[in-house]
């Protein structure tokens, strides 16, 4: 094998990996199967089930064409593989076998996709799962309509657990999307069990970490297979709030709080010692998380002196912030932490930050909880 063949093999292996397991950069710019074939797939928001039936079939066909593309380009660029070299009969036989397999795989993929498609997708694995939730009329379309309706609502929770897997929790359904499958469970007859947690450092030069939780989704309905989901521990509470079923946490599963979680707790305790800001003007929801009502206000309270009582220069002083309350305490704590030196966490509370809107500098003494007054 010459240098050109080595480079070709390495390059094609990299491209294949990015097609099957697209990196974040590919996902962001839309270089994925579902984005490139979006005109054939339809609108996920309108027809969620039908979209994923088509997505699974097309993904299977595209992936089956990868070996055929590899051998075709290889033979076009390196014609020496056609030569029946008596010194390397094994290599010749292996290439012929691989070529036959690469021809067969697209045919198999197309046949499977067509088999799923005939009779209005009646043979598709997603359809077979939906039939398990049908009443006596065996009308899986009514179940699909229920899933589609709930997916269109803003109350759903979507967690992208990896480059190829997404977990969706609606009012009544738990769904896991993977390249060839859409696994479905109805919350009313499903047990959720947190079976394992693992922690990984974000980087070698930091003490912060990321934690993942493996949850077993175990439907009790006959014929519906169980499946597992792996989510970031930060998304665990969002999932827990969305579903109606309790999540059983086994004894060996421990949730470790991150540096940011611990800082938020200390941040709350510190500003609770500051004066309360009373006002009638409060935004409906926090501008950052869009989940809760704003409950803090930046208002200059500190003296313009340092820890030794020395007056600080004007350039280092805190300033008045004239923004109305727009942030919740958790989001403000995260903003405050994000503006600090990540290698000096022990002195974060002694540092200053700037308002996310007007950029007025402030310190921890200038953050006040809001007491909302009723308008008379």
CSV table of C-alpha atoms in Angstrom, one decimal:
chain,number,residue,atom,x,y,z
A,1,UNK,CA,0.0,0.0,0.0
A,2,UNK,CA,1.5,3.3,-1.1
A,3,UNK,CA,1.3,6.7,0.6
A,4,UNK,CA,-1.7,7.8,-1.6
A,5,UNK,CA,-3.7,4.8,-0.5
A,6,UNK,CA,-2.9,5.4,3.1
A,7,UNK,CA,-4.0,9.0,2.9
A,8,UNK,CA,-7.2,8.0,1.0
A,9,UNK,CA,-8.1,5.3,3.7
A,10,UNK,CA,-7.4,7.7,6.6
A,11,UNK,CA,-9.4,10.5,5.0
A,12,UNK,CA,-12.4,8.3,4.1
A,13,UNK,CA,-12.4,6.8,7.6
A,14,UNK,CA,-12.5,10.3,9.1
A,15,UNK,CA,-15.4,11.3,6.7
A,16,UNK,CA,-17.3,8.1,7.5
A,17,UNK,CA,-16.9,8.7,11.2
A,18,UNK,CA,-18.2,12.3,10.9
A,19,UNK,CA,-21.2,11.0,8.9
A,20,UNK,CA,-22.2,8.3,11.4
A,21,UNK,CA,-21.1,10.3,14.5
A,22,UNK,CA,-21.3,13.9,13.4
A,23,UNK,CA,-19.2,16.3,15.6
A,24,UNK,CA,-20.7,19.4,17.1
A,25,UNK,CA,-19.3,21.5,14.3
A,26,UNK,CA,-21.0,19.4,11.6
A,27,UNK,CA,-24.3,19.6,13.6
A,28,UNK,CA,-24.1,23.4,13.9
A,29,UNK,CA,-23.6,24.0,10.2
A,30,UNK,CA,-26.1,21.4,9.1
A,31,UNK,CA,-23.8,18.7,7.7
A,32,UNK,CA,-25.9,15.8,9.0
A,33,UNK,CA,-28.1,13.3,7.2
A,34,UNK,CA,-31.4,14.7,8.5
A,35,UNK,CA,-30.4,18.3,7.7
A,36,UNK,CA,-29.1,17.5,4.2
A,37,UNK,CA,-32.2,15.5,3.4
A,38,UNK,CA,-34.7,17.8,5.1
A,39,UNK,CA,-36.8,18.3,1.9
A,40,UNK,CA,-37.5,14.6,1.9
A,41,UNK,CA,-38.1,14.2,5.6
A,42,UNK,CA,-40.8,16.9,6.1
A,43,UNK,CA,-41.4,19.0,9.2
A,44,UNK,CA,-40.6,17.4,12.5
A,45,UNK,CA,-42.7,19.9,14.4
A,46,UNK,CA,-45.8,19.1,12.5
A,47,UNK,CA,-45.5,15.4,11.8
A,48,UNK,CA,-43.0,14.1,14.4
A,49,UNK,CA,-43.7,10.3,14.0
A,50,UNK,CA,-43.8,10.4,10.2
A,51,UNK,CA,-40.7,12.5,10.2
A,52,UNK,CA,-38.8,9.9,12.2
A,53,UNK,CA,-40.1,7.0,10.1
A,54,UNK,CA,-38.6,8.7,7.0
A,55,UNK,CA,-35.5,9.7,8.9
A,56,UNK,CA,-34.7,6.2,10.1
A,57,UNK,CA,-35.2,4.7,6.6
A,58,UNK,CA,-33.1,7.4,4.8
A,59,UNK,CA,-30.3,7.2,7.4
A,60,UNK,CA,-30.1,3.4,6.9
A,61,UNK,CA,-29.9,3.8,3.1
A,62,UNK,CA,-27.2,6.5,3.3
A,63,UNK,CA,-25.1,4.5,5.7
A,64,UNK,CA,-25.4,1.4,3.5
A,65,UNK,CA,-24.0,3.3,0.6
A,66,UNK,CA,-20.8,4.2,2.4
A,67,UNK,CA,-18.9,1.0,1.6
A,68,UNK,CA,-20.0,1.1,-2.0
A,69,UNK,CA,-18.8,4.7,-2.3
A,70,UNK,CA,-15.5,3.7,-0.7
A,71,UNK,CA,-14.8,0.8,-3.1
A,72,UNK,CA,-16.0,2.7,-6.2
A,73,UNK,CA,-13.6,5.7,-5.5
A,74,UNK,CA,-10.8,3.3,-4.6
A,75,UNK,CA,-11.1,1.4,-7.8
A,76,UNK,CA,-11.3,4.6,-9.9
A,77,UNK,CA,-8.1,6.0,-8.3
A,78,UNK,CA,-6.1,2.8,-7.6
A,79,UNK,CA,-6.6,0.4,-10.5
A,80,UNK,CA,-3.9,-2.0,-9.3
A,81,UNK,CA,-6.5,-3.7,-7.1
A,82,UNK,CA,-8.0,-5.3,-10.2
A,83,UNK,CA,-4.8,-7.1,-11.0
A,84,UNK,CA,-4.8,-10.8,-10.1
A,85,UNK,CA,-1.4,-10.8,-8.5
A,86,UNK,CA,-0.2,-14.4,-7.9
A,87,UNK,CA,2.0,-13.2,-5.1
A,88,UNK,CA,-1.0,-11.9,-3.1
A,89,UNK,CA,-4.0,-14.1,-3.8
A,90,UNK,CA,-5.4,-13.5,-0.3
A,91,UNK,CA,-5.4,-9.7,-0.9
A,92,UNK,CA,-7.2,-10.2,-4.3
A,93,UNK,CA,-9.8,-12.5,-2.7
A,94,UNK,CA,-10.4,-10.1,0.2
A,95,UNK,CA,-10.9,-7.2,-2.2
A,96,UNK,CA,-13.4,-9.2,-4.3
A,97,UNK,CA,-15.3,-10.2,-1.2
A,98,UNK,CA,-15.4,-6.6,0.1
A,99,UNK,CA,-16.5,-5.4,-3.3
A,100,UNK,CA,-19.4,-7.9,-3.5
A,101,UNK,CA,-20.4,-6.9,0.1
A,102,UNK,CA,-20.3,-3.2,-0.7
A,103,UNK,CA,-22.6,-3.8,-3.7
A,104,UNK,CA,-25.0,-5.9,-1.6
A,105,UNK,CA,-25.3,-3.5,1.3
A,106,UNK,CA,-27.1,-0.7,-0.7
A,107,UNK,CA,-29.5,-3.2,-2.1
A,108,UNK,CA,-30.2,-4.6,1.4
A,109,UNK,CA,-30.7,-1.1,2.7
A,110,UNK,CA,-33.0,-0.1,-0.1
A,111,UNK,CA,-35.0,-3.3,0.3
A,112,UNK,CA,-35.4,-2.8,4.1
A,113,UNK,CA,-36.4,0.8,3.6
A,114,UNK,CA,-39.0,-0.2,1.0
A,115,UNK,CA,-40.3,-2.9,3.3
A,116,UNK,CA,-40.8,-0.3,6.0
A,117,UNK,CA,-42.4,2.1,3.6
A,118,UNK,CA,-45.1,-0.1,2.0
A,119,UNK,CA,-48.7,0.0,3.3
A,120,UNK,CA,-48.2,3.4,4.8
A,121,UNK,CA,-45.1,2.4,6.9
A,122,UNK,CA,-47.1,-0.5,8.5
A,123,UNK,CA,-43.9,-2.6,8.8
A,124,UNK,CA,-41.7,0.1,10.3
A,125,UNK,CA,-40.4,-0.6,13.9
A,126,UNK,CA,-41.9,2.7,15.1
A,127,UNK,CA,-45.3,1.7,13.8
A,128,UNK,CA,-45.0,-1.7,15.5
A,129,UNK,CA,-44.2,0.0,18.8
A,130,UNK,CA,-47.2,2.4,18.4
A,131,UNK,CA,-49.5,-0.5,17.8
A,132,UNK,CA,-48.7,-1.7,21.3
A,133,UNK,CA,-50.5,1.4,22.6
A,134,UNK,CA,-53.5,1.0,20.4
A,135,UNK,CA,-57.0,0.2,21.6
A,136,UNK,CA,-59.0,-2.6,20.1
A,137,UNK,CA,-59.2,-0.8,16.7
A,138,UNK,CA,-55.4,-1.3,16.2
A,139,UNK,CA,-55.3,2.3,14.7
A,140,UNK,CA,-51.7,3.4,15.2
A,141,UNK,CA,-52.4,6.7,13.5
A,142,UNK,CA,-54.4,7.9,16.5
A,143,UNK,CA,-51.4,7.2,18.8
A,144,UNK,CA,-49.1,8.9,16.3
A,145,UNK,CA,-51.4,11.9,16.3
A,146,UNK,CA,-51.2,12.1,20.1
A,147,UNK,CA,-47.4,12.1,20.1
A,148,UNK,CA,-47.4,14.7,17.3
A,149,UNK,CA,-49.7,17.0,19.2
A,150,UNK,CA,-47.7,16.8,22.4
A,151,UNK,CA,-44.4,17.4,20.5
A,152,UNK,CA,-45.8,20.6,19.0
A,153,UNK,CA,-46.4,22.1,22.5
A,154,UNK,CA,-43.8,24.3,24.2
A,155,UNK,CA,-43.9,22.2,27.4
A,156,UNK,CA,-41.7,19.4,26.0
A,157,UNK,CA,-38.2,18.9,27.3
A,158,UNK,CA,-35.5,18.0,24.7
A,159,UNK,CA,-32.0,16.9,25.8
A,160,UNK,CA,-29.4,16.1,23.2
A,161,UNK,CA,-27.5,13.3,25.0
A,162,UNK,CA,-24.9,12.7,22.3
A,163,UNK,CA,-24.2,13.5,18.6
A,164,UNK,CA,-26.6,10.7,17.6
A,165,UNK,CA,-29.1,10.5,20.5
A,166,UNK,CA,-31.8,12.8,21.7
A,167,UNK,CA,-34.2,12.3,24.6
A,168,UNK,CA,-37.6,14.0,24.5
A,169,UNK,CA,-40.1,14.1,27.3
A,170,UNK,CA,-43.7,15.4,26.6
A,171,UNK,CA,-46.7,15.4,28.9
A,172,UNK,CA,-47.3,11.7,28.5
A,173,UNK,CA,-44.5,10.2,26.4
A,174,UNK,CA,-40.7,9.5,26.8
A,175,UNK,CA,-38.9,9.2,23.5
A,176,UNK,CA,-35.3,8.5,22.5
A,177,UNK,CA,-34.2,9.2,19.0
A,178,UNK,CA,-31.2,7.4,17.5
A,179,UNK,CA,-30.1,7.0,13.8
A,180,UNK,CA,-32.2,3.9,13.1
A,181,UNK,CA,-34.7,3.9,15.8
A,182,UNK,CA,-37.2,5.9,17.8
A,183,UNK,CA,-37.9,4.3,21.1
A,184,UNK,CA,-41.2,5.1,22.8
A,185,UNK,CA,-42.6,4.7,26.2
A,186,UNK,CA,-45.8,6.0,27.8
A,187,UNK,CA,-45.3,7.5,31.2
A,188,UNK,CA,-48.4,5.9,32.7
A,189,UNK,CA,-47.0,2.4,32.5
A,190,UNK,CA,-43.3,3.0,32.7
A,191,UNK,CA,-40.8,2.8,35.5
A,192,UNK,CA,-37.7,5.0,35.4
A,193,UNK,CA,-34.6,3.9,37.4
A,194,UNK,CA,-31.3,5.8,37.7
A,195,UNK,CA,-28.9,2.9,37.7
A,196,UNK,CA,-25.5,4.5,37.3
A,197,UNK,CA,-23.6,7.8,37.4
A,198,UNK,CA,-20.1,8.7,36.3
A,199,UNK,CA,-18.1,11.8,36.6
A,200,UNK,CA,-15.4,13.2,34.3
A,201,UNK,CA,-13.1,16.2,34.6
A,202,UNK,CA,-13.8,18.9,32.1
A,203,UNK,CA,-10.1,19.7,31.7
A,204,UNK,CA,-6.8,18.7,33.4
A,205,UNK,CA,-6.1,22.2,34.7
A,206,UNK,CA,-9.5,22.7,36.4
A,207,UNK,CA,-11.3,21.2,39.3
A,208,UNK,CA,-14.7,21.4,37.6
A,209,UNK,CA,-16.3,18.3,36.2
A,210,UNK,CA,-19.3,16.9,34.2
A,211,UNK,CA,-21.5,14.2,35.5
A,212,UNK,CA,-23.7,11.8,33.5
A,213,UNK,CA,-26.6,9.7,34.8
A,214,UNK,CA,-27.8,6.5,33.1
A,215,UNK,CA,-31.5,6.0,33.4
A,216,UNK,CA,-33.3,2.8,32.6
A,217,UNK,CA,-36.7,3.4,31.0
A,218,UNK,CA,-38.7,0.2,31.7
A,219,UNK,CA,-42.2,0.0,30.2
A,220,UNK,CA,-44.5,-2.5,31.8
A,221,UNK,CA,-46.7,-2.8,28.7
A,222,UNK,CA,-46.4,-6.2,27.0
A,223,UNK,CA,-44.2,-6.1,23.9
A,224,UNK,CA,-42.6,-2.7,24.5
A,225,UNK,CA,-38.9,-3.1,25.0
A,226,UNK,CA,-37.0,-1.2,27.7
A,227,UNK,CA,-34.2,1.2,26.8
A,228,UNK,CA,-31.7,3.4,28.6
A,229,UNK,CA,-31.0,7.1,28.4
A,230,UNK,CA,-27.8,8.8,29.4
A,231,UNK,CA,-28.1,12.5,30.3
A,232,UNK,CA,-26.1,15.2,31.9
A,233,UNK,CA,-26.7,15.5,35.6
A,234,UNK,CA,-27.6,19.2,35.0
A,235,UNK,CA,-30.5,18.1,32.8
A,236,UNK,CA,-31.7,15.5,35.4
A,237,UNK,CA,-33.9,18.0,37.2
A,238,UNK,CA,-35.5,19.3,34.0
A,239,UNK,CA,-36.4,15.8,33.0
A,240,UNK,CA,-37.7,15.0,36.5
A,241,UNK,CA,-39.9,18.2,36.4
A,242,UNK,CA,-41.3,17.3,33.0
A,243,UNK,CA,-42.4,13.7,33.7
A,244,UNK,CA,-45.2,12.7,36.0
A,245,UNK,CA,-43.5,9.4,37.1
A,246,UNK,CA,-41.0,9.4,39.9
A,247,UNK,CA,-37.4,8.4,39.0
A,248,UNK,CA,-36.1,5.7,41.4
A,249,UNK,CA,-32.5,6.4,42.3
A,250,UNK,CA,-30.5,3.3,43.3
A,251,UNK,CA,-28.3,3.4,46.3
A,252,UNK,CA,-25.0,3.5,44.4
A,253,UNK,CA,-26.0,6.6,42.3
A,254,UNK,CA,-24.6,9.8,43.8
A,255,UNK,CA,-25.1,13.3,42.4
A,256,UNK,CA,-22.0,15.5,42.8
A,257,UNK,CA,-22.5,19.2,42.7
A,258,UNK,CA,-20.4,21.2,40.4
A,259,UNK,CA,-18.3,24.3,41.3
A,260,UNK,CA,-21.0,26.5,39.8
A,261,UNK,CA,-23.8,24.8,41.9
A,262,UNK,CA,-21.8,25.3,45.0
A,263,UNK,CA,-21.1,28.9,44.1
A,264,UNK,CA,-24.8,29.6,43.5
A,265,UNK,CA,-25.6,28.4,47.0
A,266,UNK,CA,-22.9,30.7,48.5
A,267,UNK,CA,-24.0,33.6,46.3
A,268,UNK,CA,-27.6,33.2,47.5
A,269,UNK,CA,-26.5,33.2,51.1
A,270,UNK,CA,-24.4,36.3,50.7
A,271,UNK,CA,-26.9,38.5,49.0
A,272,UNK,CA,-29.6,37.4,51.5
A,273,UNK,CA,-27.6,39.6,54.0
A,274,UNK,CA,-28.0,42.7,51.8
A,275,UNK,CA,-30.9,45.1,52.0
A,276,UNK,CA,-34.1,44.2,50.1
A,277,UNK,CA,-35.0,46.2,47.0
A,278,UNK,CA,-38.8,47.0,46.9
A,279,UNK,CA,-40.3,47.8,43.5
A,280,UNK,CA,-43.5,47.4,41.4
A,281,UNK,CA,-41.6,47.0,38.1
A,282,UNK,CA,-40.5,43.5,37.5
A,283,UNK,CA,-40.2,41.6,34.2
A,284,UNK,CA,-42.5,38.6,33.7
A,285,UNK,CA,-39.6,36.1,33.3
A,286,UNK,CA,-35.8,36.1,33.7
A,287,UNK,CA,-34.1,37.3,30.5
A,288,UNK,CA,-31.6,34.5,30.7
A,289,UNK,CA,-33.4,31.3,31.6
A,290,UNK,CA,-37.0,32.4,30.6
A,291,UNK,CA,-38.3,30.1,33.4
A,292,UNK,CA,-38.8,32.0,36.6
A,293,UNK,CA,-39.7,35.6,37.7
A,294,UNK,CA,-36.7,37.9,38.2
A,295,UNK,CA,-35.9,38.2,41.9
A,296,UNK,CA,-32.7,40.3,42.2
A,297,UNK,CA,-31.7,43.9,41.5
A,298,UNK,CA,-28.3,45.5,41.2
A,299,UNK,CA,-28.2,48.6,43.4
A,300,UNK,CA,-25.0,50.2,44.7
A,301,UNK,CA,-24.7,49.6,48.4
A,302,UNK,CA,-20.9,49.2,48.9
A,303,UNK,CA,-18.5,51.8,50.2
A,304,UNK,CA,-15.7,52.9,47.8
A,305,UNK,CA,-13.0,51.4,50.0
A,306,UNK,CA,-10.9,48.3,49.9
A,307,UNK,CA,-10.5,45.6,52.6
A,308,UNK,CA,-7.9,47.8,54.4
A,309,UNK,CA,-10.2,50.9,54.4
A,310,UNK,CA,-8.3,52.7,51.7
A,311,UNK,CA,-10.4,54.7,49.2
A,312,UNK,CA,-10.3,53.0,45.8
A,313,UNK,CA,-9.8,55.1,42.7
A,314,UNK,CA,-12.7,56.1,40.5
A,315,UNK,CA,-11.9,53.5,37.8
A,316,UNK,CA,-12.3,50.7,40.3
A,317,UNK,CA,-15.5,51.8,42.0
A,318,UNK,CA,-18.9,50.2,41.6
A,319,UNK,CA,-21.6,52.2,39.8
A,320,UNK,CA,-25.3,52.5,40.0
A,321,UNK,CA,-27.3,50.2,37.7
A,322,UNK,CA,-30.6,51.7,36.4
A,323,UNK,CA,-31.9,48.5,34.8
A,324,UNK,CA,-35.2,47.1,36.1
A,325,UNK,CA,-35.1,43.7,37.7
A,326,UNK,CA,-34.6,41.3,34.8
A,327,UNK,CA,-32.6,38.4,36.2
A,328,UNK,CA,-33.1,35.6,38.7
A,329,UNK,CA,-30.5,34.9,41.4
A,330,UNK,CA,-29.3,31.6,39.8
A,331,UNK,CA,-28.7,33.2,36.4
A,332,UNK,CA,-27.0,36.2,37.9
A,333,UNK,CA,-24.7,33.9,40.0
A,334,UNK,CA,-23.8,32.0,36.8
A,335,UNK,CA,-23.1,35.3,35.0
A,336,UNK,CA,-21.0,36.5,37.9
A,337,UNK,CA,-18.9,33.3,38.0
A,338,UNK,CA,-18.4,33.3,34.2
A,339,UNK,CA,-16.7,36.7,34.4
A,340,UNK,CA,-14.1,35.6,37.0
A,341,UNK,CA,-10.7,34.0,36.7
A,342,UNK,CA,-11.5,30.3,36.6
A,343,UNK,CA,-8.2,29.5,38.4
A,344,UNK,CA,-9.0,31.7,41.4
A,345,UNK,CA,-12.3,30.3,42.6
A,346,UNK,CA,-11.5,31.0,46.2
A,347,UNK,CA,-11.7,34.8,45.7
A,348,UNK,CA,-14.7,35.0,43.4
A,349,UNK,CA,-16.9,36.7,46.0
A,350,UNK,CA,-14.4,39.4,46.5
A,351,UNK,CA,-14.3,40.4,42.8
A,352,UNK,CA,-16.5,42.6,40.7
A,353,UNK,CA,-18.6,42.0,37.7
A,354,UNK,CA,-20.6,44.0,35.2
A,355,UNK,CA,-24.4,44.2,34.6
A,356,UNK,CA,-25.3,42.0,31.6
A,357,UNK,CA,-27.3,44.8,30.1
A,358,UNK,CA,-25.8,48.3,31.0
A,359,UNK,CA,-22.3,47.0,31.9
A,360,UNK,CA,-22.2,48.9,35.2
A,361,UNK,CA,-19.6,47.3,37.5
A,362,UNK,CA,-20.9,45.9,40.8
A,363,UNK,CA,-19.8,43.6,43.6
A,364,UNK,CA,-21.6,41.0,45.7
A,365,UNK,CA,-22.7,43.8,48.2
A,366,UNK,CA,-24.7,45.5,45.4
A,367,UNK,CA,-27.0,42.5,44.6
A,368,UNK,CA,-30.3,42.7,46.4
A,369,UNK,CA,-33.3,40.4,46.5
A,370,UNK,CA,-36.4,42.0,45.1
A,371,UNK,CA,-39.6,42.3,47.2
A,372,UNK,CA,-42.4,43.0,44.8
A,373,UNK,CA,-45.0,45.5,45.9
A,374,UNK,CA,-48.6,45.3,44.7
A,375,UNK,CA,-49.8,48.1,42.5
A,376,UNK,CA,-52.7,50.0,44.1
